[in-house]
């Protein structure tokens, strides 16, 4: 056993498995890149107050799950638990909202950290691909993001996911509802922790998975009945637009999200093959967040899809991603002279864009062949002294098993032609 191991709640991505993660990130970001979203990267840590905004509602992610640290210089930092606040902070800092037209559309991909109780699908370090559209209140923008996420999952071959949709109201109607809900919750027989939650973030109690709590929630006031006219109209346009795009969704009036800044459109992508950690992604509108962190009013909407859980969902559905082998040609040298010649040929192949690898080390033909097989290369090139004397190499098609001698001078052109 190695002396050191990955910290609790984390795991390493190792080839060939890690290729799935790259493919998932690629598939999720693809539709965004083709829809006007620019790539943004922010630091892995931020001022703790960016996440723990002193005022308003609070959530477990902020109160319990953040990794915080004090630097030698005395700054209080937190490893980022989510992407939205950082991206908005960066956009404000760079004045992106003033520089060009609104909305500012950004996408990102990175690691996030939450001190949670680890279990399958729930880690302390995980990865997300996310998108934010900042500074515009337009139901078509909410619809665009939901459609792009749906497209991303479908392009991966994922089928058994569902989209849950809700509206959380806005600064006008949500507080009225919040108070009504709090009044209702105070009359229930709840444990201390839940009562505390009811005071801080009552909407989260609706989300409580325990049956003892759910039983008591029958008859609770529903946000739907409190939505103001503007929120209702907004929500019905979002529904209309995604329906017209052929996106299937379910209205879920109990859907609230783990983070406190969401307003109006709220959605979650859930996968039914994942057990308790069923949310593969989620997002929504956060019209008040910019002001909460000291910016101007910038109504915005975004989502983050979890890469780890998306990979688990693909496995649960038995979807095999079509990941082409990383290597097309594997060169095996049988003599010292051949080593120099074939190493040169590999470099030439790589220069012309052909993925090639080489038989490093002094092991025999058998173990080099094993490496060639493992690499998934379509062709192997083998050469020894006799071949070089004749100015040829042996080119073997690993698929058909056919092998022929090819003039060394024609190798690159021949390989390229046969790969095409
Ligand atoms: P959230 O910000 O909590 O809505 O998270 C968005 C997505 O990130 C979720 O739907 C998950 O796919 C993923 N995610 C959140 N927390 C974790 C975690 N602890 N481990 C793995 N994935 C996570």
Coordinates of C-alpha atoms and ligand atoms in Angstrom, one line a residue:
X1 CA 0.0 0.0 0.0
X2 CA 1.2 3.4 -0.9
X3 CA 2.2 5.7 2.0
X4 CA -0.2 8.4 1.0
X5 CA -3.7 8.1 -0.2
X6 CA -6.2 10.5 -1.8
X7 CA -8.0 12.4 1.0
X8 CA -11.3 11.1 2.3
X9 CA -14.2 11.9 -0.1
X10 CA -11.9 12.4 -3.1
X11 CA -10.6 10.2 -5.9
X12 CA -8.1 10.3 -8.7
X13 CA -9.0 10.2 -12.3
X14 CA -6.8 7.7 -14.0
X15 CA -6.4 6.6 -17.6
X16 CA -8.2 5.1 -19.4
X17 CA -11.2 5.9 -17.2
X18 CA -10.3 9.6 -17.0
X19 CA -11.0 9.9 -20.8
X20 CA -14.7 9.7 -19.9
X21 CA -14.4 12.8 -17.8
X22 CA -12.8 14.7 -20.7
X23 CA -15.5 13.5 -23.0
X24 CA -18.2 14.6 -20.7
X25 CA -16.7 18.0 -20.2
X26 CA -16.4 18.4 -23.9
X27 CA -20.0 17.3 -24.5
X28 CA -21.4 19.6 -21.9
X29 CA -19.4 22.6 -23.0
X30 CA -19.9 22.0 -26.8
X31 CA -23.4 23.4 -27.1
X32 CA -22.4 26.4 -24.9
X33 CA -19.4 27.2 -27.1
X34 CA -21.7 27.2 -30.1
X35 CA -24.2 29.5 -28.5
X36 CA -22.2 32.6 -27.7
X37 CA -20.8 31.6 -24.3
X38 CA -17.2 32.6 -23.7
X39 CA -14.8 30.6 -21.5
X40 CA -14.0 32.0 -18.0
X41 CA -11.6 30.6 -15.4
X42 CA -11.5 31.9 -11.8
X43 CA -9.4 31.0 -8.8
X44 CA -10.1 27.8 -6.8
X45 CA -10.5 30.0 -3.7
X46 CA -12.2 33.3 -2.9
X47 CA -12.8 35.6 0.0
X48 CA -15.0 33.6 2.3
X49 CA -17.6 36.5 2.4
X50 CA -18.3 36.1 -1.3
X51 CA -20.1 32.8 -0.4
X52 CA -21.1 33.5 3.2
X53 CA -22.9 36.7 2.5
X54 CA -23.9 37.9 6.0
X55 CA -27.5 38.7 5.2
X56 CA -30.5 36.9 4.1
X57 CA -31.2 33.2 4.0
X58 CA -28.5 30.7 4.5
X59 CA -27.9 27.2 3.5
X60 CA -26.0 24.1 4.6
X61 CA -23.5 24.6 1.8
X62 CA -22.5 27.9 3.3
X63 CA -22.9 27.2 7.0
X64 CA -21.5 23.7 7.2
X65 CA -19.9 22.5 4.0
X66 CA -17.3 25.1 3.2
X67 CA -13.6 24.5 3.4
X68 CA -12.2 27.7 4.9
X69 CA -8.7 28.9 5.8
X70 CA -6.9 31.9 7.1
X71 CA -3.8 32.8 5.2
X72 CA -0.5 33.8 6.8
X73 CA -1.4 37.3 5.8
X74 CA -4.7 37.0 7.7
X75 CA -7.1 36.8 4.8
X76 CA -10.1 34.6 5.2
X77 CA -10.5 32.4 2.2
X78 CA -12.8 29.5 1.2
X79 CA -12.3 26.8 -1.4
X80 CA -15.1 27.5 -3.8
X81 CA -18.1 25.4 -3.1
X82 CA -19.9 26.5 -6.3
X83 CA -19.2 28.5 -9.5
X84 CA -21.9 31.2 -9.8
X85 CA -20.7 33.6 -7.1
X86 CA -17.1 33.5 -8.4
X87 CA -18.1 34.0 -12.0
X88 CA -20.3 36.9 -11.1
X89 CA -17.6 38.4 -9.0
X90 CA -15.1 38.1 -11.8
X91 CA -17.5 39.6 -14.4
X92 CA -18.2 42.6 -12.1
X93 CA -14.5 43.1 -11.3
X94 CA -13.7 43.1 -15.1
X95 CA -16.7 45.4 -15.8
X96 CA -17.9 42.9 -18.4
X97 CA -21.4 44.2 -17.8
X98 CA -20.3 47.6 -18.9
X99 CA -17.9 46.7 -21.7
X100 CA -20.3 45.1 -24.2
X101 CA -23.9 44.2 -24.7
X102 CA -25.9 42.3 -22.1
X103 CA -26.2 39.5 -21.4
X104 CA -22.7 38.5 -20.6
X105 CA -22.6 34.8 -21.4
X106 CA -19.9 32.7 -19.8
X107 CA -19.1 29.0 -19.4
X108 CA -16.6 27.4 -17.1
X109 CA -15.2 24.0 -16.0
X110 CA -13.5 23.2 -12.8
X111 CA -13.1 21.7 -9.3
X112 CA -15.4 22.5 -6.4
X113 CA -15.1 21.6 -2.8
X114 CA -17.7 20.8 -0.1
X115 CA -17.1 19.2 3.2
X116 CA -19.9 16.7 2.9
X117 CA -20.4 13.2 4.2
X118 CA -19.0 11.2 1.4
X119 CA -21.0 8.5 -0.4
X120 CA -21.5 7.3 -3.9
X121 CA -22.0 10.4 -6.1
X122 CA -21.2 12.8 -3.2
X123 CA -17.6 13.8 -2.9
X124 CA -15.6 16.5 -1.1
X125 CA -13.9 17.4 -4.4
X126 CA -16.0 17.2 -7.5
X127 CA -16.1 18.8 -10.9
X128 CA -18.7 20.8 -12.7
X129 CA -19.2 22.4 -16.1
X130 CA -21.3 25.5 -15.7
X131 CA -22.8 28.4 -17.6
X132 CA -24.0 31.9 -16.6
X133 CA -25.9 34.5 -18.6
X134 CA -25.5 37.8 -16.7
X135 CA -27.5 41.0 -16.8
X136 CA -30.6 40.2 -18.7
X137 CA -34.2 39.4 -17.7
X138 CA -35.5 37.4 -20.6
X139 CA -37.4 34.1 -20.4
X140 CA -35.7 33.1 -23.7
X141 CA -32.4 33.1 -21.9
X142 CA -33.7 30.7 -19.2
X143 CA -35.1 28.6 -22.0
X144 CA -31.8 28.6 -23.9
X145 CA -29.9 27.3 -20.9
X146 CA -32.3 24.5 -20.2
X147 CA -32.3 23.5 -23.9
X148 CA -28.5 23.5 -24.1
X149 CA -28.2 21.3 -21.0
X150 CA -30.8 18.9 -22.4
X151 CA -28.9 18.9 -25.7
X152 CA -25.6 18.2 -23.9
X153 CA -27.0 15.2 -22.1
X154 CA -28.7 13.8 -25.2
X155 CA -25.5 14.2 -27.2
X156 CA -23.8 11.9 -24.6
X157 CA -26.5 9.3 -25.1
X158 CA -28.2 9.9 -21.7
X159 CA -31.9 9.2 -21.8
X160 CA -33.2 8.4 -18.3
X161 CA -33.0 11.9 -16.9
X162 CA -35.8 14.2 -16.0
X163 CA -36.0 17.9 -15.9
X164 CA -37.8 19.4 -12.9
X165 CA -39.0 22.9 -13.2
X166 CA -40.3 25.5 -10.8
X167 CA -40.5 29.2 -10.2
X168 CA -39.4 30.6 -6.8
X169 CA -41.0 34.0 -7.3
X170 CA -39.1 37.3 -7.0
X171 CA -38.4 40.0 -4.4
X172 CA -42.0 41.0 -4.5
X173 CA -43.9 37.8 -4.0
X174 CA -41.4 35.5 -2.4
X175 CA -41.2 37.3 1.0
X176 CA -45.0 37.1 1.3
X177 CA -44.9 33.4 0.7
X178 CA -41.9 32.9 2.9
X179 CA -43.8 34.4 5.8
X180 CA -46.9 32.3 5.2
X181 CA -44.8 29.2 5.0
X182 CA -43.0 30.0 8.2
X183 CA -46.3 30.5 10.0
X184 CA -47.4 27.1 8.8
X185 CA -44.1 25.4 9.8
X186 CA -44.1 26.9 13.3
X187 CA -47.2 25.0 14.0
X188 CA -45.7 21.6 13.1
X189 CA -44.1 19.0 15.3
X190 CA -40.5 19.3 14.0
X191 CA -37.1 18.7 15.6
X192 CA -34.9 21.6 16.7
X193 CA -32.6 21.5 13.6
X194 CA -35.6 21.6 11.2
X195 CA -37.2 24.4 13.2
X196 CA -34.0 26.3 12.9
X197 CA -34.0 25.7 9.2
X198 CA -37.6 26.9 9.0
X199 CA -36.5 30.2 10.4
X200 CA -33.4 30.6 8.2
X201 CA -34.5 29.0 4.9
X202 CA -38.1 27.7 5.2
X203 CA -38.3 26.7 1.5
X204 CA -35.7 24.1 2.2
X205 CA -37.9 22.3 4.6
X206 CA -40.3 21.5 1.7
X207 CA -37.4 19.6 0.3
X208 CA -36.9 17.4 3.4
X209 CA -36.8 13.8 2.3
X210 CA -38.0 12.3 5.6
X211 CA -41.5 10.8 5.5
X212 CA -42.3 12.1 9.1
X213 CA -41.7 15.6 7.8
X214 CA -43.4 15.1 4.4
X215 CA -46.5 13.8 6.1
X216 CA -46.9 17.0 8.0
X217 CA -46.3 19.2 5.0
X218 CA -49.6 18.2 3.4
X219 CA -51.6 21.4 3.2
X220 CA -48.6 23.7 3.4
X221 CA -49.0 26.9 1.5
X222 CA -47.6 26.5 -2.0
X223 CA -45.5 29.1 -3.7
X224 CA -47.5 28.7 -6.9
X225 CA -50.5 30.3 -5.2
X226 CA -48.4 33.3 -4.2
X227 CA -46.6 34.1 -7.4
X228 CA -47.2 37.7 -8.6
X229 CA -48.5 38.3 -12.1
X230 CA -45.0 39.2 -13.5
X231 CA -43.5 36.0 -12.2
X232 CA -46.4 33.9 -13.5
X233 CA -46.1 35.5 -17.0
X234 CA -42.4 35.0 -17.0
X235 CA -42.7 31.4 -16.0
X236 CA -45.3 30.5 -18.5
X237 CA -43.1 31.9 -21.3
X238 CA -40.2 29.8 -20.2
X239 CA -42.4 26.7 -20.2
X240 CA -43.8 27.6 -23.6
X241 CA -40.3 28.1 -25.2
X242 CA -38.8 24.9 -23.9
X243 CA -41.9 23.0 -24.8
X244 CA -41.7 24.4 -28.4
X245 CA -38.1 23.2 -28.5
X246 CA -39.2 19.7 -27.7
X247 CA -37.7 19.6 -24.2
X248 CA -39.8 17.4 -21.9
X249 CA -40.0 18.6 -18.3
X250 CA -42.0 18.1 -15.1
X251 CA -43.5 20.9 -13.1
X252 CA -42.2 20.4 -9.5
X253 CA -43.7 22.9 -7.2
X254 CA -41.7 21.6 -4.3
X255 CA -38.3 22.1 -6.0
X256 CA -36.1 24.5 -4.2
X257 CA -32.3 24.6 -4.5
X258 CA -29.4 24.2 -2.1
X259 CA -28.2 27.7 -2.7
X260 CA -30.2 30.7 -1.3
X261 CA -29.9 33.2 -4.1
X262 CA -32.3 31.7 -6.7
X263 CA -35.3 33.6 -7.9
X264 CA -38.0 32.8 -10.5
X265 CA -36.9 30.0 -12.8
X266 CA -35.4 27.0 -11.0
X267 CA -34.6 23.7 -12.4
X268 CA -32.9 20.5 -11.7
X269 CA -31.8 17.5 -13.9
X270 CA -32.3 14.3 -12.0
X271 CA -31.3 10.8 -13.0
X272 CA -33.3 7.9 -11.7
X273 CA -30.4 5.4 -11.8
X274 CA -28.3 7.2 -9.1
X275 CA -30.0 6.4 -5.8
X276 CA -30.1 9.2 -3.3
X277 CA -27.7 11.5 -5.0
X278 CA -30.0 11.8 -8.0
X279 CA -29.3 15.4 -9.1
X280 CA -26.9 15.5 -12.0
X281 CA -27.2 19.2 -12.5
X282 CA -29.2 22.2 -11.7
X283 CA -29.6 25.9 -11.9
X284 CA -31.9 28.8 -12.3
X285 CA -32.3 32.5 -12.1
X286 CA -30.5 34.6 -9.5
X287 CA -31.7 38.2 -10.0
X288 CA -30.6 39.5 -6.6
X289 CA -27.1 38.0 -6.3
X290 CA -25.2 40.8 -7.9
X291 CA -26.6 43.3 -5.5
X292 CA -25.9 41.0 -2.6
X293 CA -22.2 41.0 -3.5
X294 CA -22.1 44.8 -4.0
X295 CA -22.8 45.1 -7.7
X296 CA -25.6 46.8 -9.6
X297 CA -28.9 45.1 -10.3
X298 CA -28.0 42.3 -12.9
X299 CA -30.7 39.8 -13.3
X300 CA -29.0 36.5 -14.4
X301 CA -29.5 32.9 -14.9
X302 CA -27.2 29.9 -15.0
X303 CA -26.6 26.2 -14.3
X304 CA -23.9 23.8 -13.3
X305 CA -23.9 20.2 -14.3
X306 CA -21.9 17.7 -12.2
X307 CA -19.3 15.8 -14.2
X308 CA -18.8 13.0 -11.6
X309 CA -22.5 12.3 -11.4
X310 CA -23.0 12.5 -15.2
X311 CA -20.3 9.8 -15.6
X312 CA -22.2 7.7 -13.0
X313 CA -25.5 8.3 -14.8
X314 CA -23.9 7.1 -18.1
X315 CA -22.7 4.0 -16.3
X316 CA -26.1 3.4 -14.7
X317 CA -27.6 3.5 -18.2
X318 CA -24.9 1.3 -19.7
X319 CA -24.0 4.0 -22.2
X320 CA -20.5 3.4 -23.7
X321 CA -19.0 6.7 -24.9
X322 CA -17.5 6.6 -28.3
X323 CA -14.0 7.5 -27.3
X324 CA -11.5 7.0 -30.1
X325 CA -8.1 5.5 -29.1
X326 CA -5.6 8.1 -28.2
X327 CA -2.9 6.6 -30.4
X328 CA -3.2 5.7 -34.2
X329 CA 0.3 4.4 -34.8
X330 CA 2.7 2.5 -32.5
X331 CA 6.3 2.1 -33.6
X332 CA 8.4 -0.8 -32.4
X333 CA 12.2 -0.8 -33.1
X334 CA 14.1 -4.1 -33.1
X335 CA 17.6 -2.7 -33.2
X336 CA 19.5 0.4 -32.1
X337 CA 19.6 1.8 -35.6
X338 CA 15.9 1.2 -36.0
X339 CA 15.3 3.1 -32.7
X340 CA 16.7 6.2 -34.2
X341 CA 15.0 5.9 -37.5
X342 CA 11.6 5.0 -36.0
X343 CA 11.8 7.6 -33.3
X344 CA 12.3 10.1 -36.2
X345 CA 9.3 8.7 -38.0
X346 CA 7.1 9.0 -34.9
X347 CA 8.1 12.7 -34.6
X348 CA 7.3 13.2 -38.3
X349 CA 3.9 11.5 -37.9
X350 CA 3.1 13.6 -34.9
X351 CA 4.0 16.8 -36.8
X352 CA 1.5 15.9 -39.5
X353 CA -1.2 15.4 -36.9
X354 CA -1.1 11.6 -36.6
X355 CA -1.2 10.4 -32.9
X356 CA 1.8 8.1 -32.6
X357 CA 3.7 6.4 -29.8
X358 CA 7.0 4.6 -29.5
X359 CA 8.5 1.4 -28.0
X360 CA 10.5 3.0 -25.1
X361 CA 12.9 1.0 -23.0
X362 CA 14.9 -2.1 -23.9
X363 CA 12.2 -4.8 -23.4
X364 CA 11.7 -7.4 -26.1
X365 CA 9.3 -7.5 -29.0
X366 CA 6.7 -9.4 -27.0
X367 CA 6.3 -6.7 -24.4
X368 CA 6.4 -3.9 -26.9
X369 CA 3.6 -5.7 -28.8
X370 CA 1.6 -5.8 -25.6
X371 CA 2.0 -2.0 -25.3
X372 CA 1.0 -1.5 -28.9
X373 CA -2.1 -3.5 -28.3
X374 CA -2.9 -1.7 -25.1
X375 CA -2.5 1.7 -26.9
X376 CA -5.4 0.8 -29.2
X377 CA -3.3 2.0 -32.2
X378 CA -4.8 1.1 -35.5
X379 CA -1.3 0.5 -37.0
X380 CA 2.0 -0.8 -35.7
X381 CA 5.2 -0.1 -37.5
X382 CA 8.0 -2.6 -36.9
X383 CA 11.5 -2.4 -38.2
X384 CA 14.8 -4.2 -37.6
X385 CA 18.2 -4.2 -39.2
X386 CA 17.2 -6.2 -42.3
X387 CA 14.2 -3.9 -43.0
X388 CA 16.3 -0.8 -42.8
X389 CA 18.9 -2.3 -45.1
X390 CA 16.1 -2.6 -47.6
X391 CA 14.8 0.9 -46.8
X392 CA 11.4 -0.5 -45.6
X393 CA 9.4 -0.9 -42.4
X394 CA 6.7 -3.4 -41.7
X395 CA 3.3 -1.7 -41.4
X396 CA 0.6 -3.8 -39.8
X397 CA -3.1 -3.0 -39.7
X398 CA -4.1 -4.2 -36.3
X399 CA -7.8 -4.4 -37.3
X400 CA -7.4 -6.7 -40.3
X401 CA -4.1 -8.3 -39.2
X402 CA -2.6 -7.6 -42.7
X403 CA 1.0 -6.6 -42.9
X404 CA 3.1 -5.2 -45.7
X405 CA 6.5 -3.7 -46.3
X406 CA 6.4 0.1 -46.9
X407 CA 9.2 2.2 -48.1
X408 CA 10.5 4.3 -45.1
X409 CA 10.3 7.4 -47.3
X410 CA 6.6 6.8 -47.9
X411 CA 5.6 5.8 -44.3
X412 CA 4.0 9.1 -43.3
X413 CA 2.0 9.5 -46.5
X414 CA 1.0 5.8 -46.5
X415 CA -0.2 5.9 -42.9
X416 CA -2.1 9.1 -43.5
X417 CA -3.8 7.7 -46.5
X418 CA -4.8 4.4 -44.8
X419 CA -6.1 6.3 -41.7
X420 CA -8.2 8.7 -43.9
Ligands
LIG1 P1 -25.5 22.3 -6.7 O1 -24.7 23.6 -6.8 O2 -25.6 21.8 -5.4 O3 -26.9 22.4 -7.4 O4 -24.7 21.3 -7.6 C1 -24.8 21.2 -9.0 C2 -24.4 19.8 -9.4 O5 -23.0 19.6 -9.0 C3 -25.2 18.7 -8.8 O6 -26.3 18.5 -9.5 C4 -24.2 17.6 -8.8 O7 -24.2 16.9 -10.1 C5 -22.9 18.2 -8.6 N1 -22.5 18.2 -7.2 C6 -22.8 19.0 -6.2 N2 -22.3 18.6 -5.0 C7 -21.6 17.5 -5.3 C8 -20.8 16.6 -4.5 N3 -20.5 16.8 -3.2 N4 -20.2 15.5 -5.2 C9 -20.4 15.3 -6.5 N5 -21.1 16.1 -7.2 C10 -21.7 17.2 -6.7

